[in-house]
């Protein structure tokens, strides 16, 4: 472990925060982590923009223009960028909408769906534009590592981060990442 604390940033793009919740399942080990690392932009802090970081953990795929912007900001500022979980790696559950035309998805959600009142498709200019398809993050920027799972377990986060923090090439044993 180094004397200088490493900086970690995390973000949820088109995800459900389940990967972040799983990360927090490292429980009391977070105190050990806090001795060698500090958090930059993350749902765990109030920091809005990613500063220069050693490690960026990305949960979720890319479903709108804001996701693209945020992901590129992370890539610019993080030495190591990590795709965390199925949504970041291959689009995951949100990518199920790729089988249905976007117009149909919007119609079902905001115009014709059960229980819709005051039907109208949101058009506030402040809203980020939806992409036609949900994309995995490696289609937008270069990714250095991937943590598989939906979500990856707390032990996967722990093994991965402690390897990196110790200057070792991360190795995830089969027992940690098997889903059979
Ligand atoms: S991979 Fe699973 S847990 Fe993680 S954001 Fe996607 S749906 Fe949620």
mmCIF file of C-alpha atoms and ligand atoms in Angstrom:
data_model
loop_
_atom_site.group_PDB
_atom_site.id
_atom_site.type_symbol
_atom_site.label_atom_id
_atom_site.label_comp_id
_atom_site.label_asym_id
_atom_site.label_seq_id
_atom_site.Cartn_x
_atom_site.Cartn_y
_atom_site.Cartn_z
ATOM 1 C CA UNK A 1 0.000 0.000 0.000
ATOM 2 C CA UNK A 2 1.234 3.543 -0.764
ATOM 3 C CA UNK A 3 1.448 6.550 1.597
ATOM 4 C CA UNK A 4 -0.563 8.767 -0.749
ATOM 5 C CA UNK A 5 -4.243 7.913 -0.840
ATOM 6 C CA UNK A 6 -5.568 6.750 -4.180
ATOM 7 C CA UNK A 7 -8.623 8.494 -5.531
ATOM 8 C CA UNK A 8 -11.683 6.506 -6.542
ATOM 9 C CA UNK A 9 -14.705 7.878 -8.418
ATOM 10 C CA UNK A 10 -17.935 5.980 -9.019
ATOM 11 C CA UNK A 11 -21.057 6.712 -11.027
ATOM 12 C CA UNK A 12 -24.341 5.077 -11.965
ATOM 13 C CA UNK A 13 -25.369 5.637 -15.589
ATOM 14 C CA UNK A 14 -28.236 3.478 -16.945
ATOM 15 C CA UNK A 15 -28.171 1.214 -13.903
ATOM 16 C CA UNK A 16 -30.223 0.527 -10.785
ATOM 17 C CA UNK A 17 -27.641 1.365 -8.078
ATOM 18 C CA UNK A 18 -27.567 -2.341 -7.216
ATOM 19 C CA UNK A 19 -23.856 -2.464 -8.034
ATOM 20 C CA UNK A 20 -23.223 0.449 -5.669
ATOM 21 C CA UNK A 21 -25.257 -1.294 -2.966
ATOM 22 C CA UNK A 22 -23.206 -4.435 -3.474
ATOM 23 C CA UNK A 23 -20.000 -2.393 -3.184
ATOM 24 C CA UNK A 24 -21.236 -1.080 0.172
ATOM 25 C CA UNK A 25 -21.708 -4.701 1.251
ATOM 26 C CA UNK A 26 -17.951 -4.762 1.898
ATOM 27 C CA UNK A 27 -19.284 -3.543 5.269
ATOM 28 C CA UNK A 28 -16.601 -2.755 7.850
ATOM 29 C CA UNK A 29 -13.864 -3.301 5.263
ATOM 30 C CA UNK A 30 -14.761 0.180 3.983
ATOM 31 C CA UNK A 31 -12.798 1.531 6.983
ATOM 32 C CA UNK A 32 -9.740 -0.367 5.790
ATOM 33 C CA UNK A 33 -10.334 1.013 2.301
ATOM 34 C CA UNK A 34 -10.658 4.561 3.657
ATOM 35 C CA UNK A 35 -7.126 4.299 5.070
ATOM 36 C CA UNK A 36 -5.615 3.919 1.611
ATOM 37 C CA UNK A 37 -8.167 5.507 -0.722
ATOM 38 C CA UNK A 38 -10.563 8.444 -0.837
ATOM 39 C CA UNK A 39 -13.685 9.024 -2.898
ATOM 40 C CA UNK A 40 -13.998 11.717 -5.538
ATOM 41 C CA UNK A 41 -17.263 12.011 -7.527
ATOM 42 C CA UNK A 42 -19.621 9.301 -6.369
ATOM 43 C CA UNK A 43 -23.176 8.837 -5.045
ATOM 44 C CA UNK A 44 -21.296 8.397 -1.742
ATOM 45 C CA UNK A 45 -20.078 12.044 -1.836
ATOM 46 C CA UNK A 46 -21.512 15.417 -2.867
ATOM 47 C CA UNK A 47 -18.832 15.984 -5.510
ATOM 48 C CA UNK A 48 -20.507 16.787 -8.842
ATOM 49 C CA UNK A 49 -17.632 16.517 -11.310
ATOM 50 C CA UNK A 50 -14.958 13.889 -11.563
ATOM 51 C CA UNK A 51 -11.492 15.237 -10.724
ATOM 52 C CA UNK A 52 -8.245 13.464 -11.560
ATOM 53 C CA UNK A 53 -8.623 9.950 -10.172
ATOM 54 C CA UNK A 54 -6.750 6.685 -10.095
ATOM 55 C CA UNK A 55 -9.772 4.422 -10.457
ATOM 56 C CA UNK A 56 -13.214 5.078 -11.966
ATOM 57 C CA UNK A 57 -15.965 2.526 -11.354
ATOM 58 C CA UNK A 58 -18.839 2.752 -13.849
ATOM 59 C CA UNK A 59 -22.203 1.128 -13.105
ATOM 60 C CA UNK A 60 -24.804 1.029 -15.869
ATOM 61 C CA UNK A 61 -24.815 1.279 -19.633
ATOM 62 C CA UNK A 62 -25.431 4.269 -21.874
ATOM 63 C CA UNK A 63 -29.025 5.251 -22.601
ATOM 64 C CA UNK A 64 -28.874 9.023 -23.131
ATOM 65 C CA UNK A 65 -26.657 11.960 -24.087
ATOM 66 C CA UNK A 66 -25.866 12.814 -20.465
ATOM 67 C CA UNK A 67 -24.554 9.278 -19.887
ATOM 68 C CA UNK A 68 -22.195 9.733 -22.864
ATOM 69 C CA UNK A 69 -20.941 13.052 -21.492
ATOM 70 C CA UNK A 70 -20.399 11.649 -17.977
ATOM 71 C CA UNK A 71 -18.649 8.542 -19.252
ATOM 72 C CA UNK A 72 -16.269 10.623 -21.381
ATOM 73 C CA UNK A 73 -15.558 12.860 -18.373
ATOM 74 C CA UNK A 74 -14.654 9.763 -16.347
ATOM 75 C CA UNK A 75 -12.422 8.442 -19.123
ATOM 76 C CA UNK A 76 -10.584 11.778 -19.322
ATOM 77 C CA UNK A 77 -10.001 11.928 -15.575
ATOM 78 C CA UNK A 78 -9.480 8.300 -14.491
ATOM 79 C CA UNK A 79 -6.249 6.416 -15.071
ATOM 80 C CA UNK A 80 -8.076 3.096 -14.756
ATOM 81 C CA UNK A 81 -11.685 2.767 -15.872
ATOM 82 C CA UNK A 82 -13.710 -0.245 -14.757
ATOM 83 C CA UNK A 83 -17.009 -1.527 -16.186
ATOM 84 C CA UNK A 84 -18.941 -2.717 -13.130
ATOM 85 C CA UNK A 85 -21.750 -5.223 -13.650
ATOM 86 C CA UNK A 86 -23.778 -6.538 -16.548
ATOM 87 C CA UNK A 87 -25.352 -3.193 -17.502
ATOM 88 C CA UNK A 88 -21.978 -1.505 -17.990
ATOM 89 C CA UNK A 89 -20.459 -4.556 -19.682
ATOM 90 C CA UNK A 90 -23.236 -5.440 -22.141
ATOM 91 C CA UNK A 91 -26.183 -3.078 -21.525
ATOM 92 C CA UNK A 92 -27.884 -5.471 -19.083
ATOM 93 C CA UNK A 93 -31.546 -5.182 -18.273
ATOM 94 C CA UNK A 94 -32.039 -1.635 -19.676
ATOM 95 C CA UNK A 95 -30.870 -2.937 -23.069
ATOM 96 C CA UNK A 96 -34.048 -5.029 -23.302
ATOM 97 C CA UNK A 97 -35.634 -1.923 -24.759
ATOM 98 C CA UNK A 98 -33.331 -2.338 -27.780
ATOM 99 C CA UNK A 99 -35.801 -4.933 -29.096
ATOM 100 C CA UNK A 100 -38.573 -2.344 -29.279
ATOM 101 C CA UNK A 101 -38.504 0.870 -31.343
ATOM 102 C CA UNK A 102 -37.880 3.914 -29.129
ATOM 103 C CA UNK A 103 -41.083 5.580 -30.323
ATOM 104 C CA UNK A 104 -43.069 2.558 -29.126
ATOM 105 C CA UNK A 105 -41.316 2.588 -25.724
ATOM 106 C CA UNK A 106 -42.118 6.283 -25.256
ATOM 107 C CA UNK A 107 -45.718 5.773 -26.387
ATOM 108 C CA UNK A 108 -46.262 2.918 -23.939
ATOM 109 C CA UNK A 109 -44.663 4.858 -21.066
ATOM 110 C CA UNK A 110 -46.172 8.288 -21.583
ATOM 111 C CA UNK A 111 -49.162 8.069 -23.959
ATOM 112 C CA UNK A 112 -50.990 4.748 -24.077
ATOM 113 C CA UNK A 113 -49.779 2.747 -21.073
ATOM 114 C CA UNK A 114 -52.036 1.554 -18.277
ATOM 115 C CA UNK A 115 -52.635 4.295 -15.711
ATOM 116 C CA UNK A 116 -51.167 7.126 -17.817
ATOM 117 C CA UNK A 117 -52.790 10.461 -16.974
ATOM 118 C CA UNK A 118 -52.287 13.687 -18.925
ATOM 119 C CA UNK A 119 -50.541 11.821 -21.762
ATOM 120 C CA UNK A 120 -47.589 13.678 -23.240
ATOM 121 C CA UNK A 121 -44.016 12.767 -24.068
ATOM 122 C CA UNK A 122 -41.648 14.813 -21.840
ATOM 123 C CA UNK A 123 -39.934 17.458 -23.959
ATOM 124 C CA UNK A 124 -38.263 19.796 -21.478
ATOM 125 C CA UNK A 125 -35.028 20.962 -23.158
ATOM 126 C CA UNK A 126 -33.175 20.235 -19.893
ATOM 127 C CA UNK A 127 -33.889 16.515 -20.254
ATOM 128 C CA UNK A 128 -31.045 14.504 -21.806
ATOM 129 C CA UNK A 129 -31.815 13.088 -25.239
ATOM 130 C CA UNK A 130 -32.467 9.351 -25.283
ATOM 131 C CA UNK A 131 -30.299 7.228 -27.560
ATOM 132 C CA UNK A 132 -32.113 4.907 -29.944
ATOM 133 C CA UNK A 133 -30.386 1.931 -28.291
ATOM 134 C CA UNK A 134 -28.863 1.282 -24.876
ATOM 135 C CA UNK A 135 -25.127 0.713 -25.324
ATOM 136 C CA UNK A 136 -22.420 -1.002 -23.270
ATOM 137 C CA UNK A 137 -19.767 1.469 -22.163
ATOM 138 C CA UNK A 138 -16.926 -0.139 -24.128
ATOM 139 C CA UNK A 139 -18.658 1.079 -27.318
ATOM 140 C CA UNK A 140 -18.040 4.686 -26.208
ATOM 141 C CA UNK A 141 -14.665 4.679 -24.418
ATOM 142 C CA UNK A 142 -11.749 2.346 -23.726
ATOM 143 C CA UNK A 143 -12.289 0.176 -20.659
ATOM 144 C CA UNK A 144 -9.413 -1.268 -18.649
ATOM 145 C CA UNK A 145 -11.198 -3.903 -16.534
ATOM 146 C CA UNK A 146 -14.641 -5.460 -16.138
ATOM 147 C CA UNK A 147 -16.264 -6.836 -13.001
ATOM 148 C CA UNK A 148 -18.942 -9.345 -14.074
ATOM 149 C CA UNK A 149 -22.185 -9.984 -12.227
ATOM 150 C CA UNK A 150 -25.577 -8.453 -11.623
ATOM 151 C CA UNK A 151 -24.297 -7.181 -9.334
ATOM 152 C CA UNK A 152 -20.681 -8.214 -8.745
ATOM 153 C CA UNK A 153 -20.446 -9.415 -5.143
ATOM 154 C CA UNK A 154 -18.838 -7.336 -2.409
ATOM 155 C CA UNK A 155 -15.986 -9.844 -2.356
ATOM 156 C CA UNK A 156 -15.366 -9.209 -6.068
ATOM 157 C CA UNK A 157 -15.071 -5.459 -5.398
ATOM 158 C CA UNK A 158 -12.807 -6.143 -2.442
ATOM 159 C CA UNK A 159 -10.490 -8.550 -4.238
ATOM 160 C CA UNK A 160 -10.271 -6.287 -7.288
ATOM 161 C CA UNK A 161 -9.572 -3.085 -5.345
ATOM 162 C CA UNK A 162 -7.126 -4.609 -2.867
ATOM 163 C CA UNK A 163 -5.156 -6.123 -5.749
ATOM 164 C CA UNK A 164 -5.015 -2.761 -7.523
ATOM 165 C CA UNK A 165 -4.193 -0.826 -4.374
ATOM 166 C CA UNK A 166 -1.373 -3.252 -3.625
ATOM 167 C CA UNK A 167 0.033 -2.737 -7.122
ATOM 168 C CA UNK A 168 -0.893 -6.261 -8.250
ATOM 169 C CA UNK A 169 -2.603 -7.149 -11.508
ATOM 170 C CA UNK A 170 -6.176 -7.966 -10.355
ATOM 171 C CA UNK A 171 -7.094 -11.627 -10.554
ATOM 172 C CA UNK A 172 -10.644 -12.769 -9.808
ATOM 173 C CA UNK A 173 -10.730 -16.466 -8.867
ATOM 174 C CA UNK A 174 -13.420 -18.595 -10.445
ATOM 175 C CA UNK A 175 -15.225 -19.066 -7.103
ATOM 176 C CA UNK A 176 -15.923 -15.310 -7.056
ATOM 177 C CA UNK A 177 -17.313 -14.945 -10.545
ATOM 178 C CA UNK A 178 -19.038 -18.231 -11.370
ATOM 179 C CA UNK A 179 -22.780 -18.113 -11.960
ATOM 180 C CA UNK A 180 -23.496 -21.783 -12.637
HETATM 181 S S1 LIG B 1 -25.657 -4.932 -13.283
HETATM 182 FE FE1 LIG B 1 -27.504 -5.525 -12.139
HETATM 183 S S2 LIG B 1 -27.215 -4.630 -10.105
HETATM 184 FE FE2 LIG B 1 -25.767 -3.581 -11.501
HETATM 185 S S3 LIG B 1 -26.847 -1.760 -12.228
HETATM 186 FE FE3 LIG B 1 -27.247 -3.398 -13.709
HETATM 187 S S4 LIG B 1 -29.208 -4.336 -13.043
HETATM 188 FE FE4 LIG B 1 -28.404 -3.135 -11.324
#
